[in-house]
Structure formats: C-alpha cells, structure tokens
Coordinates of C-alpha atoms in Angstrom, one line a residue:
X17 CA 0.0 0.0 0.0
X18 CA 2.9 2.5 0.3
X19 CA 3.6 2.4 -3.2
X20 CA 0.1 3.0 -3.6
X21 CA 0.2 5.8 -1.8
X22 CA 3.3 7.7 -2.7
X23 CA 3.7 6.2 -6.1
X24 CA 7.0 8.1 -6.3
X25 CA 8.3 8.3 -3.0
X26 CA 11.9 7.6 -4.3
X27 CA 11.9 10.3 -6.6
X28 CA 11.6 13.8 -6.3
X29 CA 11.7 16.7 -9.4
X30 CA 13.8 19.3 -7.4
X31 CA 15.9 21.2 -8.9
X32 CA 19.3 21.4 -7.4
X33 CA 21.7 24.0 -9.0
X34 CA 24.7 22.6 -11.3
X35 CA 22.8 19.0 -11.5
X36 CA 23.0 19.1 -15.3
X37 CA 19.5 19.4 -16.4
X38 CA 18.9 20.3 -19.5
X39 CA 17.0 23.8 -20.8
X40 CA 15.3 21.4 -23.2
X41 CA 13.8 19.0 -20.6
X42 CA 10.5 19.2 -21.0
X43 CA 8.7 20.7 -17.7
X44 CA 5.4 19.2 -16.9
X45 CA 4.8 21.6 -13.5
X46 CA 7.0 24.3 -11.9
X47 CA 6.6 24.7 -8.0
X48 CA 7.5 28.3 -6.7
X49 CA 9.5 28.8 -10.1
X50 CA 11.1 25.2 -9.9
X51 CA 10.6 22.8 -12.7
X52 CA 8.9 18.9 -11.7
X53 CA 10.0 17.2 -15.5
X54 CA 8.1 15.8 -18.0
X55 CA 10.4 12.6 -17.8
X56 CA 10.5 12.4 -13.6
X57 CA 6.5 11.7 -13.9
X58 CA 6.5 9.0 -17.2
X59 CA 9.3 7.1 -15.3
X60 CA 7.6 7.0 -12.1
X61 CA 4.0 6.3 -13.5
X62 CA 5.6 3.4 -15.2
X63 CA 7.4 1.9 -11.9
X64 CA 4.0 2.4 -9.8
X65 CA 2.8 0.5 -12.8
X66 CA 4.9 -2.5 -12.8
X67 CA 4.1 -3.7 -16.8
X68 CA 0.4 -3.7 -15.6
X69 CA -2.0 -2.9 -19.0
X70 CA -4.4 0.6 -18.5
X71 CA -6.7 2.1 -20.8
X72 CA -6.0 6.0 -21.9
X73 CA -8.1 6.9 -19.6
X74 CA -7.0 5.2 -16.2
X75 CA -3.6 6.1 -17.7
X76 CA -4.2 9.9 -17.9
X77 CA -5.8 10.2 -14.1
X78 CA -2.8 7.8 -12.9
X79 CA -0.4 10.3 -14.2
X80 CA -1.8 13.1 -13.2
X81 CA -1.7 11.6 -9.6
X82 CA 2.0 11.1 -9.9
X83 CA 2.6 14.4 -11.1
X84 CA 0.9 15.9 -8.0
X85 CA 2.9 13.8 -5.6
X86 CA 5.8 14.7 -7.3
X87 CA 4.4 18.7 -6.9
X88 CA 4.4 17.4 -3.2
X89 CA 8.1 16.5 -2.9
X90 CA 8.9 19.6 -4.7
X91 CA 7.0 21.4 -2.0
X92 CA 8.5 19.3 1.2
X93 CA 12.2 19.7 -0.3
X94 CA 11.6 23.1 -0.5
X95 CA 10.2 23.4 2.9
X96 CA 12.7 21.6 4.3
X97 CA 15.2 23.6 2.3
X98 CA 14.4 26.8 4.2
X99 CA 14.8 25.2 7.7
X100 CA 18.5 24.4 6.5
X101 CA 17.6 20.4 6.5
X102 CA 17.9 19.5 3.1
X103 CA 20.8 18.0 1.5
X104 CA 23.5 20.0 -0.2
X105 CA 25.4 19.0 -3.7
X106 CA 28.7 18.3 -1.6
X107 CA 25.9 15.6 0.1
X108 CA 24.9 14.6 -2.9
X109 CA 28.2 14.3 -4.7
X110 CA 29.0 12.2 -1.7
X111 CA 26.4 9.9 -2.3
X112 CA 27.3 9.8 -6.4
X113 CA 31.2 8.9 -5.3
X114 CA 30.1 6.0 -3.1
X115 CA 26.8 4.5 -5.5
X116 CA 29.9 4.5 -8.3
X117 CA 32.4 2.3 -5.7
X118 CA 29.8 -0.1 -5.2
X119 CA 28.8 -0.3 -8.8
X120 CA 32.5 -1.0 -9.5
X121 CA 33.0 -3.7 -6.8
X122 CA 29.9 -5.2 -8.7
X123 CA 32.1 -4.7 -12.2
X124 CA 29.8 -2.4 -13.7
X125 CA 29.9 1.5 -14.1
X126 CA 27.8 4.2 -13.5
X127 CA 27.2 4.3 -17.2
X128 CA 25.6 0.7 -17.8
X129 CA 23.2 1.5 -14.4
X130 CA 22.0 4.3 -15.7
X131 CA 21.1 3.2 -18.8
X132 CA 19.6 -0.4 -17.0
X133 CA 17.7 2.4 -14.7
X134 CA 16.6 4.5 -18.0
X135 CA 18.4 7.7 -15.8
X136 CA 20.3 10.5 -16.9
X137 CA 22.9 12.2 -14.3
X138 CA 20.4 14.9 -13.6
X139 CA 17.5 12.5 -12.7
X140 CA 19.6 10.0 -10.9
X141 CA 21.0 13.6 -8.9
X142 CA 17.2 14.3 -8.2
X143 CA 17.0 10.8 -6.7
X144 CA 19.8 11.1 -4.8
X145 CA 19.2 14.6 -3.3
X146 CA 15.6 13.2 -2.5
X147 CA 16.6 10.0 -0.7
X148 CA 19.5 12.2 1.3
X149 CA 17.4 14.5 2.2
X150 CA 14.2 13.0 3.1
X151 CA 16.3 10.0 4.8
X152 CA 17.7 12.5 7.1
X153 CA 14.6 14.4 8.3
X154 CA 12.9 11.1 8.8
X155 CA 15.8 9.8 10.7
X156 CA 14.8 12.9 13.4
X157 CA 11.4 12.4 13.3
X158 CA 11.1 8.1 13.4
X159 CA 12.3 8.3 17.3
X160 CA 11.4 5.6 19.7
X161 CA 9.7 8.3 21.4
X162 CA 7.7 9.7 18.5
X163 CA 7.4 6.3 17.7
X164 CA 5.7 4.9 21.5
X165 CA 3.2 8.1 21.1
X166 CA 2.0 7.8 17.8
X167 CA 1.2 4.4 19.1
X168 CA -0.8 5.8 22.1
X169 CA -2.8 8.3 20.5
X170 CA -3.9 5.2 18.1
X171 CA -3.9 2.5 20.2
X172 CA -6.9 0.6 18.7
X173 CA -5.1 0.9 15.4
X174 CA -2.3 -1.1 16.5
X175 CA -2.6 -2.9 19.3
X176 CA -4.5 -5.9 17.8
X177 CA -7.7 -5.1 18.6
X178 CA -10.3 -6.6 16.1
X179 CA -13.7 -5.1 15.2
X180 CA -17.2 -6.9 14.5
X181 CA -17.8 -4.7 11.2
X182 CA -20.5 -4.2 8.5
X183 CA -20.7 -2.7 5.4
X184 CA -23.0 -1.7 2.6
X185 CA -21.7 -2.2 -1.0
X186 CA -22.7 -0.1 -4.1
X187 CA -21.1 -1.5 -7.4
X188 CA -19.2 1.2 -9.4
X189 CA -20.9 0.3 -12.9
X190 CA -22.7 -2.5 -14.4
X191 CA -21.2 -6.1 -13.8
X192 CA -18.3 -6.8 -15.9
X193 CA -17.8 -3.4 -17.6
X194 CA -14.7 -0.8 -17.0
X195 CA -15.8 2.1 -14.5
X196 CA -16.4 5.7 -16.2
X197 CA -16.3 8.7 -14.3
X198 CA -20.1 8.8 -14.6
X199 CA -20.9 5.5 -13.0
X200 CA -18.1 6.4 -10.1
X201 CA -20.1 9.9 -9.3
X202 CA -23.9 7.6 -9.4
X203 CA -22.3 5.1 -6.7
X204 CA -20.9 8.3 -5.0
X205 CA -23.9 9.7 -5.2
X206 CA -25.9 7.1 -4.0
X207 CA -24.1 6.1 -1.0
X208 CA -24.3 9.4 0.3
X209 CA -28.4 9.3 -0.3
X210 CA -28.3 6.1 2.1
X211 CA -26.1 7.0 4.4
X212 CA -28.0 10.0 5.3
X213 CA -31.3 8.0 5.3
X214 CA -29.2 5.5 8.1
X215 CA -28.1 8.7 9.9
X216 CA -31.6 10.3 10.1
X217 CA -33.3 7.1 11.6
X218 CA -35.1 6.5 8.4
X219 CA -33.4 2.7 8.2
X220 CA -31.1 0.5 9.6
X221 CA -27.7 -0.1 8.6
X222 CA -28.7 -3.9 8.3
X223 CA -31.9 -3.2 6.4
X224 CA -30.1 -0.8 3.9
X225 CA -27.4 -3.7 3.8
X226 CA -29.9 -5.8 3.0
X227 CA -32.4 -3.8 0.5
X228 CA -29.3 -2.1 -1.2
X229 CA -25.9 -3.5 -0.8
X230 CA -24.2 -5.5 -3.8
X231 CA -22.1 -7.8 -1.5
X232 CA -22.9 -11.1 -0.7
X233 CA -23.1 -10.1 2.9
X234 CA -26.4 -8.0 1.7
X235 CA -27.9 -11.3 3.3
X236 CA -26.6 -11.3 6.9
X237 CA -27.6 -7.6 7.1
X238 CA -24.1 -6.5 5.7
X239 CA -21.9 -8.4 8.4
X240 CA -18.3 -9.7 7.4
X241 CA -17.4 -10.4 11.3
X242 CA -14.3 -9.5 13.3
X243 CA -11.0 -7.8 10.8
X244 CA -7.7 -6.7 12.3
X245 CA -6.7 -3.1 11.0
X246 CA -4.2 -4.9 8.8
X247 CA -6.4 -8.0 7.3
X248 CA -8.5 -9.2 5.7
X249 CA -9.6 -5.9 3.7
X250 CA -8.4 -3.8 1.4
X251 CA -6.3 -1.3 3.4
X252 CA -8.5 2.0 2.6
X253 CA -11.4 0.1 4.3
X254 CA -9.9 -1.1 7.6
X255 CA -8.2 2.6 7.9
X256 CA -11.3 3.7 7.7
X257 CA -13.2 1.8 9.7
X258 CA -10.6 1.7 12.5
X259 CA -11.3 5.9 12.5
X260 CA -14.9 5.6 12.7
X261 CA -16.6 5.5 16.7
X262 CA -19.2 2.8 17.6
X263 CA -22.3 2.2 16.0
X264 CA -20.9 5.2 13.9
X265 CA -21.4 5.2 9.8
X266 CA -18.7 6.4 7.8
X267 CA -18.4 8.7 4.9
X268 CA -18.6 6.6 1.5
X269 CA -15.1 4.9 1.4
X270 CA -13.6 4.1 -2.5
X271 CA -12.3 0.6 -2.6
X272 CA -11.3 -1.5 -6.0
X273 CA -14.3 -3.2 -5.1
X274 CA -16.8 -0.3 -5.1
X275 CA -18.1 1.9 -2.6
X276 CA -18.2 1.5 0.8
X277 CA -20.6 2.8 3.8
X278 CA -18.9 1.0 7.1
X279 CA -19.6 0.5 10.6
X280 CA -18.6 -1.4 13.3
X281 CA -20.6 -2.5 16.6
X282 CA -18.3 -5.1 18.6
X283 CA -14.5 -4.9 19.6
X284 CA -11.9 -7.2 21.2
X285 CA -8.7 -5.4 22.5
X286 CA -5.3 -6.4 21.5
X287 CA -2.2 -6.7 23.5
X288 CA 0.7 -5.7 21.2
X289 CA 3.6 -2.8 22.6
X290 CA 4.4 -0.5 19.9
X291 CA 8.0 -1.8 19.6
X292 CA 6.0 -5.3 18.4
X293 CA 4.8 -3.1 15.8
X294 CA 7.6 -0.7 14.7
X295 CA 7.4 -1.6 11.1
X296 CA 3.9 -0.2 10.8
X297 CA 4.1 2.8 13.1
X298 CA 7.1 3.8 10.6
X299 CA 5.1 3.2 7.6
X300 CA 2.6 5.4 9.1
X301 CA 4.2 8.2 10.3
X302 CA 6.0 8.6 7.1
X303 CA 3.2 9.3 5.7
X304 CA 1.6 11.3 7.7
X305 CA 4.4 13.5 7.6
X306 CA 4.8 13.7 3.9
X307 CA 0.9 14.8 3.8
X308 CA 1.1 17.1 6.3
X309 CA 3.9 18.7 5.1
X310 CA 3.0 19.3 2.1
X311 CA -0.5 20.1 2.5
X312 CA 0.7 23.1 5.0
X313 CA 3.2 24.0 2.0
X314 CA 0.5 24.3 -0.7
X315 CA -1.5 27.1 1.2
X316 CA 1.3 29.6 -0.1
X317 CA 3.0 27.9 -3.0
X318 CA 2.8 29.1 -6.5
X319 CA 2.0 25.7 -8.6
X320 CA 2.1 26.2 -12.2
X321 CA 1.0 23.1 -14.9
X322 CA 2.4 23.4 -18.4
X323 CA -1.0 23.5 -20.9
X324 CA -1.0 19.9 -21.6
X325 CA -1.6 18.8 -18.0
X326 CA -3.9 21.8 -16.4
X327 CA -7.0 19.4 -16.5
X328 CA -9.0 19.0 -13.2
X329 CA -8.1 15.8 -11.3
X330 CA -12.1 14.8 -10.5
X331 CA -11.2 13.5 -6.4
X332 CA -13.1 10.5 -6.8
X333 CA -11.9 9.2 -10.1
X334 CA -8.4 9.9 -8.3
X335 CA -8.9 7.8 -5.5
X336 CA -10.6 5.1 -7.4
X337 CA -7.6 4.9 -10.2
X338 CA -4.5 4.5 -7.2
X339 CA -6.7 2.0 -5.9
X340 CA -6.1 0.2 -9.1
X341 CA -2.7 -1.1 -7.9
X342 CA -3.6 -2.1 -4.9
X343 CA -3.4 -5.9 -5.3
X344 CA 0.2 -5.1 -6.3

C-alpha cells in the first residue's frame, strides 16, 4: 500500500543547481519557479505501474496523480530547504562517489546503471538529493519516542484489537464493464443518499445492507465479522473503519471493489507494545508526515501546470484509479 500511496516516494523533481539538467527537458509543473520534469513523472508512472496494462483513460488520471505527488516532494524539499535540513550538492556528490564504488566492486559503471535504470545524471542527482534528504529528516522524526506516542494516540489501530464490522456495498458500474467517471459519481452519489437515510433514523444499517448493498453479505444484514486493522480488507477500508466511533457510519469509502458505507458494533482489544509493531508505526508516520507537510506547504505555494496537464483531477476518479494497484 505505500507504493500506492506515494507512487513516487523515491523520486523527487527538485531542482538542485549545477545537476546538469537540460534547458530542453520538458517541464510538466513548476513549483514556486522550480521545474517537476516531464520525464520524472513517465518514469515513475511506469514503476508504480509494474508492466500492468491501462486504458487512456486510467492512464491519464494515474499520471496526473503522480505528477501531484511529485508537486508534493517539490513542495516538502523546498520546505525543508528553508529550515537548512535538506541536503546539499557536496551531500549529494557524496552519495554519487560511493553508488559509483559499489557499482564498480559489482564490475559495472555508472554508465551501464544508468542506462539499466533509463536515468540520466540529472534524474539519478534528483534521486539522490531526494533519498539524502528525506532520509535524514525522517531519521529525526522516526524516534522511539515519537514512535511509542504515535502508538498511544492510536492504540486501537495497532494494538491488535479486532472489530465486528458491517458494510454496505454499491457497485461502481454494471457487472463486468470498465468504470467511467459517470458511474463512479452515481455510486458516489448514491451512497451518500443512504447513508444519510441510516443517519436520520429513516433505516437501519442492516436493512439498507440488505435492500441495497451488492455484496454477498447484503444477506446477513451486511456483516463480514471480526478484521484486524491490517487483514483481511483492502487497506483503505480497515483505515477507515478503525477511524470511525461505535455504531458510527462512515463517509462513503472508495475501494477497487466499489463503494463502501462502514460501521462497526463489537471490539476485542489487542495486547501488542508499539516496539512489536515498529514496522507499521514507521510506515505510518512517514506518511503522515509527507501529507502534512505538504499540504501546509501548498497554502502559499505558487504551482504552475504546463497547458498539456492543467486538466481538473475529479477527487473520486483519483482515488478510485490508485486503488487500481492495490493488489500489487
């Protein structure tokens, strides 16, 4: 799921002076008057895709999600940048000398890796400046005492404590056909029309389970039993149910699988310590910081498109098209 989510967390389209960049690379966003390339977003849209087959469509939404997260790195390495934590070009060059003495001890040179990698020296310095520099604010910020109460503050989250949940399910389009934006804003749509019928006492949750839900737990009122936050749903549905209070009904949630409305009505507490859990809280906090950071930096920031990718990024059909990976 954190490739999912980041899609490009290894790369970052900052421009660092001297890198060798070309005035002809094509610029596909600047960010406060710094360019995120053209190429930076086609080769990280085409890792996050692994070979895996799109149509135009799915393709053009997925890249425009990449290019924002990339607008998002540009933002944090900029923010980071003023607080004199970012990494400097003597770092970076560092970093070049000793990735070229382990490609030697290896009998290749820098030359045949970047070419294996599809890199040129400027992108690989944009990689290298990103991994340096984001490395080294996370390595301040992943402490075991950030860590311990990030664990505290979402305890049920990590602790092992497993839920009794329910759900109603509205299918994104008919059975067996690709998803358009127009059947993805009906489901939206109608989700939101029964979850405010649940909220205003009008119905159940298990009777709307049951007279509308498209899930084969429709029958049992929309109940799927007891899930852990990390199993057996799709991630995007247990983070969200995990959020939600008791008896509580969630905003509609966007899975691969359609469109959720969640709740949860029994609980059994866990026992884990956060150390037994460090992997995740790490996960977790990294990417909480990367949002936050760079949703506080685009308050201010001047973002400029180029022409060929200043369409609007509809929320939903964003959501729903990252979700595409997600049984990567």
């Amino acid at each position: 799921m954190m490739e999912m989510i980041f899609l490009a967390l290894t790369f970052v389209s900052f421009f660092v002076a001297d890198d060798g960049a070309k005035p002809r690379d094509e610029v596909a966003a600047t960010v406060n008057g710094s360019p995120v390339f053209s190429a930076d977003v086609e080769r990280e849209l085409a890792r996050a895709l692994r070979g895996q087959s799109v149509d135009d469509s799915t393709r053009a939404t997925l890249r425009d999600a990449t290019l924002q997260q990339l607008i998002d790195q540009q933002l944090i390495a900029q923010a980071l940048m003023r607080q004199k934590e970012w990494a400097s070009n003597q770092d970076v060059d560092l970093e070049l000398s000793r990735l070229e003495k382990r490609l030697g001890a290896r009998g290749q040179s820098l030359e045949d890796f970047l070419s294996a990698k599809k890199l040129d020296r400027a992108a690989l310095r944009r990689q290298l400046v990103w991994q340096v520099g984001w490395g080294r604010y996370l390595e301040k910020q992943l402490t075991d005492e950030h860590l311990e109460k990030y664990f505290q503050s979402h305890l049920r989250e990590y602790d092992g404590t497993r839920i009794r949940v329910a759900q109603v399910l509205i299918r994104v389009g008919a059975a067996g056909s690709s998803p358009d934006d127009k059947s993805r804003e009906e489901a939206m749509a109608k989700a939101k029309q029964i979850r405010e019928e649940i909220v205003a006492g009008k119905i159940t949750f298990a009777d709307a389970a049951a007279k509308y839900s498209t899930g084969p737990s429709a029958k049992t009122g929309g109940d799927l039993g007891f899930i852990g936050r990390r199993e057996p749903m799709p991630e995007v549905f247990s983070k969200a149910a995990f959020q939600l209070e008791k008896n509580a009904v969630s905003e509609p949630v966007v899975s691969s699988f359609g469109v959720h409305l969640i709740q949860w009505t029994e609980s059994k507490p866990g026992q884990k310590t956060w150390f037994d859990v460090r992997g995740d809280l790490e996960e977790d906090v990294t990417q909480d910081l990367f949002q936050g950071l760079a949703k506080r930096e685009r308050m201010n920031a001047k973002i400029e498109r180029s022409e060929e990718h200043t369409s609007e990024l509809q929320s939903l059909a964003y959501l729903v098209c990252r979700l595409l990976l997600e049984k990567k």
